[in-house]
Amino acid sequence: MYKNILIPVVFDDDHDTAASIKAAQTMADTGAAFTMMHVMDAIPYFALYQVPSEFLEEARAQSTAELNRLAEALPGATTVLTSGHAGRQIVNQASDLGCDCIIVASHVPGLEDIFIGSTADWVVRHAKCAVHVIR
């Protein structure tokens, strides 16, 4: 079905990354390209100088290691670690890579999502390719 799949991942228990990986395997054409991506929250500029650089480096190293570990489930998968607005970064990365599908895990929506929305919602509304939401 799909030749170039982007799989954004969040390192928490509310998002089912294993289900996203399984869905990607199921929907992929033979020889499909997989990219696993994690978006780190941007630290506001006014607070950035108060955070020790070692902390930021360690957080990036841990995120990279976890992302690489998850990518082992998909042969030949590449990884991307970035920071910023998660929805925007996911949509931009999908566009830059020429992805024809994004498979994003979503949490069960709560009251806060009514007011600020969720990342999955933002991706569904702005992506130029197919988006499959895993819940």
PDB file of C-alpha atoms in Angstrom:
ATOM      1  CA  MET A   1       0.000   0.000   0.000  1.00  0.00           C
ATOM      2  CA  TYR A   2       2.566   2.615   1.125  1.00  0.00           C
ATOM      3  CA  LYS A   3       6.151   3.123   0.035  1.00  0.00           C
ATOM      4  CA  ASN A   4       7.423   5.750   2.487  1.00  0.00           C
ATOM      5  CA  ILE A   5       6.048   5.692   6.040  1.00  0.00           C
ATOM      6  CA  LEU A   6       6.729   8.118   8.889  1.00  0.00           C
ATOM      7  CA  ILE A   7       6.127   6.828  12.418  1.00  0.00           C
ATOM      8  CA  PRO A   8       6.244   9.527  15.115  1.00  0.00           C
ATOM      9  CA  VAL A   9       6.833   8.074  18.582  1.00  0.00           C
ATOM     10  CA  VAL A  10       6.348   9.361  22.103  1.00  0.00           C
ATOM     11  CA  PHE A  11       8.163   7.727  24.998  1.00  0.00           C
ATOM     12  CA  ASP A  12       5.272   7.250  27.406  1.00  0.00           C
ATOM     13  CA  ASP A  13       2.663   4.648  28.283  1.00  0.00           C
ATOM     14  CA  ASP A  14      -0.277   6.575  26.790  1.00  0.00           C
ATOM     15  CA  HIS A  15       0.804   6.032  23.157  1.00  0.00           C
ATOM     16  CA  ASP A  16       1.018   2.513  21.671  1.00  0.00           C
ATOM     17  CA  THR A  17       4.235   2.594  19.654  1.00  0.00           C
ATOM     18  CA  ALA A  18       4.195  -1.187  19.171  1.00  0.00           C
ATOM     19  CA  ALA A  19       0.783  -0.919  17.483  1.00  0.00           C
ATOM     20  CA  SER A  20       2.120   1.839  15.205  1.00  0.00           C
ATOM     21  CA  ILE A  21       5.048  -0.354  14.187  1.00  0.00           C
ATOM     22  CA  LYS A  22       2.766  -3.332  13.535  1.00  0.00           C
ATOM     23  CA  ALA A  23       0.422  -1.169  11.445  1.00  0.00           C
ATOM     24  CA  ALA A  24       3.384   0.130   9.445  1.00  0.00           C
ATOM     25  CA  GLN A  25       4.555  -3.414   8.737  1.00  0.00           C
ATOM     26  CA  THR A  26       1.059  -4.419   7.661  1.00  0.00           C
ATOM     27  CA  MET A  27       0.475  -1.436   5.360  1.00  0.00           C
ATOM     28  CA  ALA A  28       3.937  -1.264   3.792  1.00  0.00           C
ATOM     29  CA  ASP A  29       4.700  -2.266   0.216  1.00  0.00           C
ATOM     30  CA  THR A  30       7.649  -4.561  -0.364  1.00  0.00           C
ATOM     31  CA  GLY A  31      10.817  -2.495   0.019  1.00  0.00           C
ATOM     32  CA  ALA A  32       9.043   0.366   1.776  1.00  0.00           C
ATOM     33  CA  ALA A  33      11.099   2.997   3.603  1.00  0.00           C
ATOM     34  CA  PHE A  34      10.382   3.617   7.279  1.00  0.00           C
ATOM     35  CA  THR A  35      11.346   6.663   9.324  1.00  0.00           C
ATOM     36  CA  MET A  36      10.829   6.732  13.071  1.00  0.00           C
ATOM     37  CA  MET A  37      10.713  10.209  14.559  1.00  0.00           C
ATOM     38  CA  HIS A  38      10.641  11.722  18.014  1.00  0.00           C
ATOM     39  CA  VAL A  39       9.978  15.400  18.687  1.00  0.00           C
ATOM     40  CA  MET A  40      11.402  16.760  21.915  1.00  0.00           C
ATOM     41  CA  ASP A  41       9.508  19.608  23.529  1.00  0.00           C
ATOM     42  CA  ALA A  42      11.146  22.937  22.909  1.00  0.00           C
ATOM     43  CA  ILE A  43      12.348  24.682  26.045  1.00  0.00           C
ATOM     44  CA  PRO A  44      11.160  28.284  26.179  1.00  0.00           C
ATOM     45  CA  TYR A  45      13.962  30.751  25.545  1.00  0.00           C
ATOM     46  CA  PHE A  46      13.499  32.481  28.906  1.00  0.00           C
ATOM     47  CA  ALA A  47      14.127  29.143  30.681  1.00  0.00           C
ATOM     48  CA  LEU A  48      16.830  27.761  28.412  1.00  0.00           C
ATOM     49  CA  TYR A  49      19.717  29.478  30.169  1.00  0.00           C
ATOM     50  CA  GLN A  50      18.632  27.930  33.488  1.00  0.00           C
ATOM     51  CA  VAL A  51      18.844  24.356  32.191  1.00  0.00           C
ATOM     52  CA  PRO A  52      22.334  22.836  32.415  1.00  0.00           C
ATOM     53  CA  SER A  53      23.707  21.900  28.992  1.00  0.00           C
ATOM     54  CA  GLU A  54      24.630  18.452  30.346  1.00  0.00           C
ATOM     55  CA  PHE A  55      20.948  17.817  31.061  1.00  0.00           C
ATOM     56  CA  LEU A  56      19.974  18.662  27.486  1.00  0.00           C
ATOM     57  CA  GLU A  57      22.774  16.521  26.048  1.00  0.00           C
ATOM     58  CA  GLU A  58      21.778  13.569  28.239  1.00  0.00           C
ATOM     59  CA  ALA A  59      18.101  13.932  27.279  1.00  0.00           C
ATOM     60  CA  ARG A  60      19.034  13.929  23.574  1.00  0.00           C
ATOM     61  CA  ALA A  61      21.315  10.902  24.044  1.00  0.00           C
ATOM     62  CA  GLN A  62      18.608   8.929  25.880  1.00  0.00           C
ATOM     63  CA  SER A  63      15.984   9.850  23.274  1.00  0.00           C
ATOM     64  CA  THR A  64      18.306   8.862  20.435  1.00  0.00           C
ATOM     65  CA  ALA A  65      19.092   5.508  22.072  1.00  0.00           C
ATOM     66  CA  GLU A  66      15.406   4.728  22.652  1.00  0.00           C
ATOM     67  CA  LEU A  67      14.478   5.777  19.129  1.00  0.00           C
ATOM     68  CA  ASN A  68      17.208   3.554  17.663  1.00  0.00           C
ATOM     69  CA  ARG A  69      16.049   0.652  19.839  1.00  0.00           C
ATOM     70  CA  LEU A  70      12.478   1.009  18.574  1.00  0.00           C
ATOM     71  CA  ALA A  71      13.645   1.320  14.964  1.00  0.00           C
ATOM     72  CA  GLU A  72      15.245  -2.128  15.169  1.00  0.00           C
ATOM     73  CA  ALA A  73      11.731  -3.585  14.752  1.00  0.00           C
ATOM     74  CA  LEU A  74      11.647  -2.271  11.168  1.00  0.00           C
ATOM     75  CA  PRO A  75      14.484  -3.446   8.913  1.00  0.00           C
ATOM     76  CA  GLY A  76      16.336  -0.502   7.394  1.00  0.00           C
ATOM     77  CA  ALA A  77      14.372   2.106   9.326  1.00  0.00           C
ATOM     78  CA  THR A  78      15.990   5.500   9.756  1.00  0.00           C
ATOM     79  CA  THR A  79      15.503   7.773  12.734  1.00  0.00           C
ATOM     80  CA  VAL A  80      14.992  11.495  13.199  1.00  0.00           C
ATOM     81  CA  LEU A  81      15.239  13.394  16.478  1.00  0.00           C
ATOM     82  CA  THR A  82      14.111  17.003  16.443  1.00  0.00           C
ATOM     83  CA  SER A  83      12.517  19.577  18.726  1.00  0.00           C
ATOM     84  CA  GLY A  84       9.721  22.088  18.450  1.00  0.00           C
ATOM     85  CA  HIS A  85       5.975  21.952  17.944  1.00  0.00           C
ATOM     86  CA  ALA A  86       5.292  18.236  17.529  1.00  0.00           C
ATOM     87  CA  GLY A  87       2.497  18.482  14.963  1.00  0.00           C
ATOM     88  CA  ARG A  88       4.352  20.979  12.798  1.00  0.00           C
ATOM     89  CA  GLN A  89       7.596  19.004  12.944  1.00  0.00           C
ATOM     90  CA  ILE A  90       5.828  15.760  11.974  1.00  0.00           C
ATOM     91  CA  VAL A  91       4.013  17.316   9.019  1.00  0.00           C
ATOM     92  CA  ASN A  92       7.175  19.112   7.838  1.00  0.00           C
ATOM     93  CA  GLN A  93       9.264  15.951   8.114  1.00  0.00           C
ATOM     94  CA  ALA A  94       6.677  13.937   6.164  1.00  0.00           C
ATOM     95  CA  SER A  95       6.721  16.581   3.447  1.00  0.00           C
ATOM     96  CA  ASP A  96      10.536  16.799   3.362  1.00  0.00           C
ATOM     97  CA  LEU A  97      10.858  13.017   3.066  1.00  0.00           C
ATOM     98  CA  GLY A  98       8.066  12.650   0.518  1.00  0.00           C
ATOM     99  CA  CYS A  99       6.127  10.293   2.793  1.00  0.00           C
ATOM    100  CA  ASP A 100       2.882   8.850   1.528  1.00  0.00           C
ATOM    101  CA  CYS A 101       1.704   7.823   5.006  1.00  0.00           C
ATOM    102  CA  ILE A 102       2.058   8.901   8.630  1.00  0.00           C
ATOM    103  CA  ILE A 103       1.137   6.410  11.345  1.00  0.00           C
ATOM    104  CA  VAL A 104       0.673   8.250  14.613  1.00  0.00           C
ATOM    105  CA  ALA A 105      -0.349   6.809  17.974  1.00  0.00           C
ATOM    106  CA  SER A 106      -2.866   8.871  19.898  1.00  0.00           C
ATOM    107  CA  HIS A 107      -3.849   8.951  23.525  1.00  0.00           C
ATOM    108  CA  VAL A 108      -7.450   8.742  24.639  1.00  0.00           C
ATOM    109  CA  PRO A 109      -8.655  12.349  24.374  1.00  0.00           C
ATOM    110  CA  GLY A 110      -9.501  14.228  27.535  1.00  0.00           C
ATOM    111  CA  LEU A 111     -11.011  17.553  28.442  1.00  0.00           C
ATOM    112  CA  GLU A 112      -7.746  19.412  27.761  1.00  0.00           C
ATOM    113  CA  ASP A 113      -7.873  18.290  24.116  1.00  0.00           C
ATOM    114  CA  ILE A 114     -11.102  20.207  23.584  1.00  0.00           C
ATOM    115  CA  PHE A 115      -9.280  23.454  24.282  1.00  0.00           C
ATOM    116  CA  ILE A 116      -5.782  22.906  22.948  1.00  0.00           C
ATOM    117  CA  GLY A 117      -6.131  19.888  20.650  1.00  0.00           C
ATOM    118  CA  SER A 118      -3.829  16.933  20.308  1.00  0.00           C
ATOM    119  CA  THR A 119      -0.787  16.335  18.143  1.00  0.00           C
ATOM    120  CA  ALA A 120      -2.584  13.597  16.207  1.00  0.00           C
ATOM    121  CA  ASP A 121      -5.465  15.977  15.518  1.00  0.00           C
ATOM    122  CA  TRP A 122      -3.051  18.636  14.239  1.00  0.00           C
ATOM    123  CA  VAL A 123      -1.306  16.118  11.982  1.00  0.00           C
ATOM    124  CA  VAL A 124      -4.598  14.834  10.547  1.00  0.00           C
ATOM    125  CA  ARG A 125      -5.712  18.377   9.729  1.00  0.00           C
ATOM    126  CA  HIS A 126      -2.450  19.559   8.127  1.00  0.00           C
ATOM    127  CA  ALA A 127      -0.698  16.576   6.525  1.00  0.00           C
ATOM    128  CA  LYS A 128      -0.710  16.303   2.733  1.00  0.00           C
ATOM    129  CA  CYS A 129      -0.516  12.507   2.835  1.00  0.00           C
ATOM    130  CA  ALA A 130      -2.553   9.678   4.373  1.00  0.00           C
ATOM    131  CA  VAL A 131      -2.605   9.642   8.182  1.00  0.00           C
ATOM    132  CA  HIS A 132      -3.503   6.563  10.192  1.00  0.00           C
ATOM    133  CA  VAL A 133      -4.241   7.198  13.855  1.00  0.00           C
ATOM    134  CA  ILE A 134      -3.653   4.328  16.263  1.00  0.00           C
ATOM    135  CA  ARG A 135      -5.539   4.384  19.535  1.00  0.00           C
TER     136      ARG A 135
END
